[in-house]
Amino acid sequence: MKLTTRSLIAALAMAGSISVLAQTMKAADVHPPGYPTVVAVESMGKKLDAATNGRIKFQMFPGSVLGGEKEMIEQTQVGAIQILRTSLGPVGPVVPEVNVFNMPFVFRNIAHMRAVIDGPIGQELLDKISASPAKMIGLAWMDGGSRSLYTKKPVRKPEDLKGQKIRMMGNPLFVDTMNAMGGNGISMGYGEVFTALQTGVLDGAENNPPSLYTANHFKTGAKYYTQTNHLIIPEILVMSKVSWDKLSAADKALVKKTAREAQIEQRALWDKAVAEYTAKLKSEGVEFIEMDNKPFYDATAPVRAKYGVQFSDLMNRIAAVK
Ligand code: GTR
């Protein structure tokens, strides 16, 4: 039998060593090119390309071109997307254990969230995702800052939210959070929010400054940005288990290493983006409303009680992280 490269590759593939095959992994994100998460994942792809002599590469699909986060999570589960950067919010319905990080005011501030995700609890949650039946491997965390409310009418206290329809990410926990905060929580994909704000289907939404700016939501009249900081949700980089299982042990280690480097790179880019987009929003006339967020914290206590009961030990451990 003549042994051509092609027949050798085919034989190896049949023998299960298919990681020798060059593969371009589809990487997806709802954010546009240039956004910190997109840049960090692209740079991870370049490192993998260089380290494997082109055997593993990423092709980035930014700006929701492959769908919203719910749809992209589903595609990742079946292996149609290989690398996904998503908020942890919409992961909650498929891996309920991660909801501990999705609870309102579970982190005191960004520094606290970072200390938790960088430590053993962060690793435990990544491992829980990988071990769950969701068919996704938790590779690394990314920073999604702190989410606050933006509305067409100024809001300073829970009573001001009465009757206001506020978009929340797809997870019943967030709808309950908004209802507890005084508004009417409406679950909707990120890509639909702009039109819904414009047409009056929504009165507001909530997010961090880079998202508020890059998704143009502030251009719909939702220009009052109330600093509730009610959700500090880390974002996550996951790989489809279907693709992961095809990698050699050495490639798995390389993917994990470069993912961790992407986490570090994204954090630095994120801090710059928050400063830059906060300044841009202000210069576009967005009013940042500083207020006491304790009434919002108090109002969401029943949500922490309802969803947190299954995580009480973990929540104590999170609270104990300095
Ligand atoms: C952004 C986050 C996205 C997405 C979006 C949303 O802050 O980076 O992953 O979750 O919010 O509100 O849907």
Short mmCIF file of C-alpha atoms and ligand atoms in Angstrom, two decimals:
data_model
loop_
_atom_site.label_atom_id
_atom_site.label_comp_id
_atom_site.label_asym_id
_atom_site.label_seq_id
_atom_site.Cartn_x
_atom_site.Cartn_y
_atom_site.Cartn_z
CA MET A 1 0.00 0.00 0.00
CA LYS A 2 1.32 3.40 -0.95
CA LEU A 3 1.42 5.61 2.12
CA THR A 4 0.45 9.11 1.08
CA THR A 5 0.07 11.92 3.61
CA ARG A 6 -3.63 11.84 3.01
CA SER A 7 -3.99 8.14 3.66
CA LEU A 8 -1.80 8.45 6.76
CA ILE A 9 -4.03 11.21 8.11
CA ALA A 10 -7.13 9.16 7.31
CA ALA A 11 -5.64 6.14 9.07
CA LEU A 12 -4.74 8.21 12.13
CA ALA A 13 -8.19 9.77 12.14
CA MET A 14 -9.76 6.32 12.15
CA ALA A 15 -7.42 5.28 14.94
CA GLY A 16 -8.73 8.20 17.00
CA SER A 17 -5.67 10.44 16.74
CA ILE A 18 -7.57 13.00 14.73
CA SER A 19 -5.98 15.93 16.51
CA VAL A 20 -3.22 15.75 13.90
CA LEU A 21 -5.71 17.16 11.43
CA ALA A 22 -5.60 20.87 10.93
CA GLN A 23 -8.72 22.44 12.31
CA THR A 24 -10.17 25.88 12.19
CA MET A 25 -12.30 26.41 15.24
CA LYS A 26 -15.29 28.72 15.06
CA ALA A 27 -15.09 31.26 17.87
CA ALA A 28 -18.17 33.35 18.60
CA ASP A 29 -19.12 36.44 20.57
CA VAL A 30 -22.08 38.85 20.62
CA HIS A 31 -19.72 41.82 20.78
CA PRO A 32 -18.30 43.69 17.79
CA PRO A 33 -14.72 43.52 16.51
CA GLY A 34 -12.38 45.46 18.78
CA TYR A 35 -14.32 44.66 21.99
CA PRO A 36 -12.00 43.37 24.76
CA THR A 37 -13.40 39.82 24.76
CA VAL A 38 -13.16 39.56 20.95
CA VAL A 39 -9.59 40.89 20.88
CA ALA A 40 -8.42 38.54 23.66
CA VAL A 41 -9.95 35.45 22.01
CA GLU A 42 -8.48 36.41 18.62
CA SER A 43 -5.09 36.71 20.22
CA MET A 44 -5.53 33.28 21.84
CA GLY A 45 -6.26 31.90 18.35
CA LYS A 46 -3.07 33.46 16.98
CA LYS A 47 -1.02 31.87 19.76
CA LEU A 48 -2.54 28.46 19.08
CA ASP A 49 -1.90 28.87 15.37
CA ALA A 50 1.77 29.73 16.02
CA ALA A 51 2.31 26.99 18.63
CA THR A 52 0.80 24.24 16.46
CA ASN A 53 2.22 25.37 13.10
CA GLY A 54 -1.25 26.16 11.86
CA ARG A 55 -2.87 22.93 13.03
CA ILE A 56 -5.27 24.82 15.32
CA LYS A 57 -6.63 28.19 14.31
CA PHE A 58 -9.64 30.29 15.26
CA GLN A 59 -12.04 32.00 12.94
CA MET A 60 -13.84 34.70 14.88
CA PHE A 61 -17.57 35.30 14.35
CA PRO A 62 -18.23 38.50 16.32
CA GLY A 63 -21.29 40.74 16.56
CA SER A 64 -23.89 37.96 17.10
CA VAL A 65 -23.54 36.74 13.50
CA LEU A 66 -24.09 33.19 14.75
CA GLY A 67 -27.04 34.19 16.93
CA GLY A 68 -27.72 35.42 20.43
CA GLU A 69 -26.04 33.87 23.47
CA LYS A 70 -28.80 31.31 24.05
CA GLU A 71 -28.53 30.09 20.46
CA MET A 72 -24.73 30.16 20.56
CA ILE A 73 -24.70 28.09 23.76
CA GLU A 74 -26.89 25.52 22.01
CA GLN A 75 -24.56 25.47 18.99
CA THR A 76 -21.57 25.02 21.28
CA GLN A 77 -23.26 22.10 23.00
CA VAL A 78 -23.67 20.27 19.69
CA GLY A 79 -20.21 21.22 18.40
CA ALA A 80 -21.29 23.68 15.69
CA ILE A 81 -19.36 26.41 17.54
CA GLN A 82 -16.07 25.36 19.13
CA ILE A 83 -15.10 28.38 21.22
CA LEU A 84 -17.66 30.62 22.86
CA ARG A 85 -17.28 33.70 24.99
CA THR A 86 -20.54 34.34 26.76
CA SER A 87 -21.89 35.95 29.86
CA LEU A 88 -22.47 33.44 32.64
CA GLY A 89 -26.08 34.69 32.81
CA PRO A 90 -27.53 32.56 30.00
CA VAL A 91 -25.34 29.59 31.06
CA GLY A 92 -27.41 29.33 34.27
CA PRO A 93 -30.38 27.59 32.60
CA VAL A 94 -28.08 24.82 31.27
CA VAL A 95 -25.66 24.56 34.23
CA PRO A 96 -27.67 25.62 37.30
CA GLU A 97 -24.57 25.44 39.56
CA VAL A 98 -23.19 28.63 38.00
CA ASN A 99 -26.17 30.65 39.20
CA VAL A 100 -24.30 31.33 42.43
CA PHE A 101 -22.31 33.97 40.47
CA ASN A 102 -25.50 35.23 38.78
CA MET A 103 -27.16 36.38 41.97
CA PRO A 104 -27.76 40.06 42.62
CA PHE A 105 -25.11 41.66 44.84
CA VAL A 106 -23.30 38.35 45.46
CA PHE A 107 -19.99 40.16 44.99
CA ARG A 108 -19.17 43.29 47.00
CA ASN A 109 -17.37 44.93 44.09
CA ILE A 110 -15.25 44.11 41.05
CA ALA A 111 -12.10 43.46 43.12
CA HIS A 112 -14.04 40.91 45.17
CA MET A 113 -15.37 39.19 42.05
CA ARG A 114 -11.85 39.01 40.60
CA ALA A 115 -10.41 37.57 43.83
CA VAL A 116 -13.12 34.87 43.75
CA ILE A 117 -12.73 33.87 40.08
CA ASP A 118 -8.92 33.89 40.39
CA GLY A 119 -9.03 31.58 43.40
CA PRO A 120 -10.20 28.05 44.15
CA ILE A 121 -13.92 28.87 43.87
CA GLY A 122 -13.40 30.14 40.32
CA GLN A 123 -11.65 26.91 39.37
CA GLU A 124 -14.36 24.84 41.05
CA LEU A 125 -17.05 26.50 38.96
CA LEU A 126 -15.12 26.00 35.72
CA ASP A 127 -14.77 22.33 36.68
CA LYS A 128 -18.48 22.06 37.48
CA ILE A 129 -19.32 23.29 33.99
CA SER A 130 -16.90 20.78 32.44
CA ALA A 131 -18.28 17.92 34.55
CA SER A 132 -21.93 18.80 33.93
CA PRO A 133 -23.99 17.13 31.18
CA ALA A 134 -23.99 20.46 29.27
CA LYS A 135 -21.19 19.33 26.92
CA MET A 136 -19.08 22.45 27.46
CA ILE A 137 -15.59 22.76 28.92
CA GLY A 138 -14.99 25.80 31.16
CA LEU A 139 -11.66 27.26 30.03
CA ALA A 140 -11.30 30.69 31.62
CA TRP A 141 -13.10 33.68 33.05
CA MET A 142 -13.41 37.10 31.55
CA ASP A 143 -14.48 40.38 33.04
CA GLY A 144 -17.94 41.76 32.41
CA GLY A 145 -17.66 44.59 34.92
CA SER A 146 -20.65 45.69 36.86
CA ARG A 147 -24.17 46.01 35.50
CA SER A 148 -26.33 49.04 36.23
CA LEU A 149 -29.73 50.26 35.04
CA TYR A 150 -30.34 52.57 32.09
CA THR A 151 -33.75 54.03 31.50
CA LYS A 152 -35.57 56.78 29.62
CA LYS A 153 -36.75 58.38 32.88
CA PRO A 154 -34.33 58.91 35.76
CA VAL A 155 -34.42 56.25 38.48
CA ARG A 156 -33.06 56.84 41.97
CA LYS A 157 -34.95 54.37 44.10
CA PRO A 158 -36.93 51.12 43.62
CA GLU A 159 -40.27 53.00 43.53
CA ASP A 160 -39.11 54.91 40.42
CA LEU A 161 -39.05 51.60 38.51
CA LYS A 162 -42.75 50.93 39.05
CA GLY A 163 -44.41 49.90 35.76
CA GLN A 164 -41.15 50.15 33.79
CA LYS A 165 -40.33 47.30 31.43
CA ILE A 166 -36.66 46.48 31.83
CA ARG A 167 -34.81 43.99 29.66
CA MET A 168 -32.89 41.27 31.47
CA MET A 169 -30.72 38.45 30.10
CA GLY A 170 -32.34 35.06 29.51
CA ASN A 171 -32.43 33.47 32.95
CA PRO A 172 -35.49 33.48 35.26
CA LEU A 173 -33.20 34.57 38.10
CA PHE A 174 -32.70 37.95 36.41
CA VAL A 175 -36.42 38.50 35.77
CA ASP A 176 -37.02 37.83 39.47
CA THR A 177 -34.20 40.24 40.31
CA MET A 178 -35.74 43.06 38.29
CA ASN A 179 -39.21 42.40 39.67
CA ALA A 180 -37.76 42.55 43.18
CA MET A 181 -35.96 45.81 42.32
CA GLY A 182 -39.34 47.37 41.54
CA GLY A 183 -39.61 47.08 37.72
CA ASN A 184 -41.06 44.56 35.28
CA GLY A 185 -38.28 42.25 34.15
CA ILE A 186 -38.48 41.13 30.53
CA SER A 187 -36.22 38.40 29.25
CA MET A 188 -34.85 39.16 25.78
CA GLY A 189 -31.78 38.47 23.64
CA TYR A 190 -29.13 41.21 23.48
CA GLY A 191 -29.65 41.70 19.74
CA GLU A 192 -33.31 42.64 20.13
CA VAL A 193 -32.84 45.29 22.81
CA PHE A 194 -32.03 48.26 20.58
CA THR A 195 -35.24 48.02 18.53
CA ALA A 196 -37.32 47.21 21.61
CA LEU A 197 -36.03 50.36 23.32
CA GLN A 198 -36.62 52.40 20.20
CA THR A 199 -40.19 51.22 19.69
CA GLY A 200 -41.12 51.55 23.36
CA VAL A 201 -41.51 47.81 23.96
CA LEU A 202 -38.90 48.44 26.67
CA ASP A 203 -38.37 51.41 28.98
CA GLY A 204 -34.84 50.41 29.87
CA ALA A 205 -32.25 47.72 30.30
CA GLU A 206 -29.11 47.12 32.34
CA ASN A 207 -25.50 46.57 31.43
CA ASN A 208 -21.92 47.79 31.79
CA PRO A 209 -20.62 50.98 30.08
CA PRO A 210 -18.76 49.25 27.18
CA SER A 211 -21.94 47.34 26.22
CA LEU A 212 -24.21 50.33 26.67
CA TYR A 213 -21.99 52.26 24.30
CA THR A 214 -21.11 49.66 21.66
CA ALA A 215 -24.69 48.35 21.36
CA ASN A 216 -25.86 51.97 20.87
CA HIS A 217 -28.65 51.56 23.41
CA PHE A 218 -28.02 55.07 24.76
CA LYS A 219 -29.13 56.43 21.37
CA THR A 220 -32.71 55.28 21.98
CA GLY A 221 -33.40 57.83 24.70
CA ALA A 222 -32.34 55.48 27.52
CA LYS A 223 -29.79 57.99 28.73
CA TYR A 224 -30.19 57.87 32.50
CA TYR A 225 -27.61 55.44 33.84
CA THR A 226 -28.36 54.69 37.49
CA GLN A 227 -25.38 53.21 39.33
CA THR A 228 -27.20 50.30 40.95
CA ASN A 229 -24.30 47.84 40.32
CA HIS A 230 -26.81 45.08 41.02
CA LEU A 231 -25.11 42.33 39.01
CA ILE A 232 -21.38 41.67 38.77
CA ILE A 233 -21.37 38.66 36.48
CA PRO A 234 -18.13 37.22 35.24
CA GLU A 235 -18.07 36.15 31.62
CA ILE A 236 -16.76 32.82 30.53
CA LEU A 237 -14.80 31.21 27.74
CA VAL A 238 -15.99 27.69 26.99
CA MET A 239 -15.13 25.06 24.44
CA SER A 240 -17.51 22.56 22.95
CA LYS A 241 -16.91 19.18 24.58
CA VAL A 242 -17.43 17.57 21.17
CA SER A 243 -14.29 19.37 19.93
CA TRP A 244 -12.41 19.08 23.23
CA ASP A 245 -12.68 15.30 23.21
CA LYS A 246 -10.93 15.20 19.85
CA LEU A 247 -7.84 17.06 21.12
CA SER A 248 -4.67 15.31 22.24
CA ALA A 249 -3.61 15.78 25.87
CA ALA A 250 -0.87 18.17 24.73
CA ASP A 251 -3.32 20.28 22.72
CA LYS A 252 -5.76 20.36 25.65
CA ALA A 253 -2.99 21.70 27.88
CA LEU A 254 -2.10 24.31 25.27
CA VAL A 255 -5.73 25.41 24.90
CA LYS A 256 -6.03 25.77 28.69
CA LYS A 257 -2.79 27.73 28.95
CA THR A 258 -3.65 30.14 26.13
CA ALA A 259 -7.18 30.55 27.52
CA ARG A 260 -5.71 31.63 30.88
CA GLU A 261 -3.48 34.10 29.06
CA ALA A 262 -6.56 35.41 27.26
CA GLN A 263 -8.21 35.93 30.66
CA ILE A 264 -5.29 38.12 31.76
CA GLU A 265 -5.16 40.03 28.49
CA GLN A 266 -8.93 40.66 28.49
CA ARG A 267 -8.81 42.07 32.02
CA ALA A 268 -6.29 44.73 31.08
CA LEU A 269 -8.23 45.61 27.93
CA TRP A 270 -11.44 45.67 29.96
CA ASP A 271 -10.23 48.21 32.48
CA LYS A 272 -9.21 50.52 29.65
CA ALA A 273 -12.54 49.97 27.86
CA VAL A 274 -14.58 50.84 30.95
CA ALA A 275 -12.71 54.13 31.38
CA GLU A 276 -12.90 54.95 27.67
CA TYR A 277 -16.59 54.12 27.18
CA THR A 278 -17.62 55.82 30.42
CA ALA A 279 -16.03 59.02 29.12
CA LYS A 280 -17.66 58.56 25.69
CA LEU A 281 -21.11 57.98 27.21
CA LYS A 282 -20.76 61.11 29.31
CA SER A 283 -19.72 63.16 26.31
CA GLU A 284 -22.77 61.82 24.43
CA GLY A 285 -24.99 63.22 27.19
CA VAL A 286 -25.65 60.08 29.22
CA GLU A 287 -26.31 61.10 32.81
CA PHE A 288 -24.59 58.86 35.38
CA ILE A 289 -26.84 58.91 38.45
CA GLU A 290 -24.94 58.23 41.67
CA MET A 291 -27.23 57.11 44.47
CA ASP A 292 -27.38 54.87 47.50
CA ASN A 293 -27.92 51.36 46.15
CA LYS A 294 -28.78 49.87 49.54
CA PRO A 295 -32.56 49.96 48.89
CA PHE A 296 -31.93 47.85 45.75
CA TYR A 297 -29.73 45.49 47.74
CA ASP A 298 -32.41 45.14 50.42
CA ALA A 299 -35.17 44.69 47.83
CA THR A 300 -33.34 41.75 46.25
CA ALA A 301 -32.85 39.82 49.52
CA PRO A 302 -35.76 37.45 48.68
CA VAL A 303 -34.05 36.57 45.36
CA ARG A 304 -30.82 35.68 47.19
CA ALA A 305 -32.86 33.66 49.67
CA LYS A 306 -34.84 31.82 46.96
CA TYR A 307 -31.98 30.94 44.62
CA GLY A 308 -29.19 30.95 47.20
CA VAL A 309 -30.59 28.28 49.49
CA GLN A 310 -28.86 25.56 47.44
CA PHE A 311 -25.56 27.49 47.56
CA SER A 312 -25.46 28.64 51.16
CA ASP A 313 -22.00 27.13 51.92
CA LEU A 314 -20.56 28.48 48.71
CA MET A 315 -22.06 31.91 49.35
CA ASN A 316 -20.43 31.97 52.78
CA ARG A 317 -17.12 31.04 51.20
CA ILE A 318 -17.56 33.78 48.58
CA ALA A 319 -18.37 36.34 51.27
CA ALA A 320 -15.25 35.28 53.20
CA VAL A 321 -12.93 36.00 50.24
CA LYS A 322 -11.08 39.26 50.94
C1 GTR B 1 -22.79 42.06 27.99
C2 GTR B 1 -22.07 40.74 27.97
C3 GTR B 1 -22.61 39.87 26.89
C4 GTR B 1 -24.12 39.77 26.95
C5 GTR B 1 -24.78 41.11 27.10
C6 GTR B 1 -26.27 40.99 27.38
O1 GTR B 1 -22.31 42.82 29.07
O2 GTR B 1 -20.71 40.95 27.73
O3 GTR B 1 -22.00 38.61 27.00
O4 GTR B 1 -24.47 38.96 28.00
O5 GTR B 1 -24.18 41.86 28.15
O6 GTR B 1 -26.76 41.77 28.17
O7 GTR B 1 -26.92 40.11 26.81
#
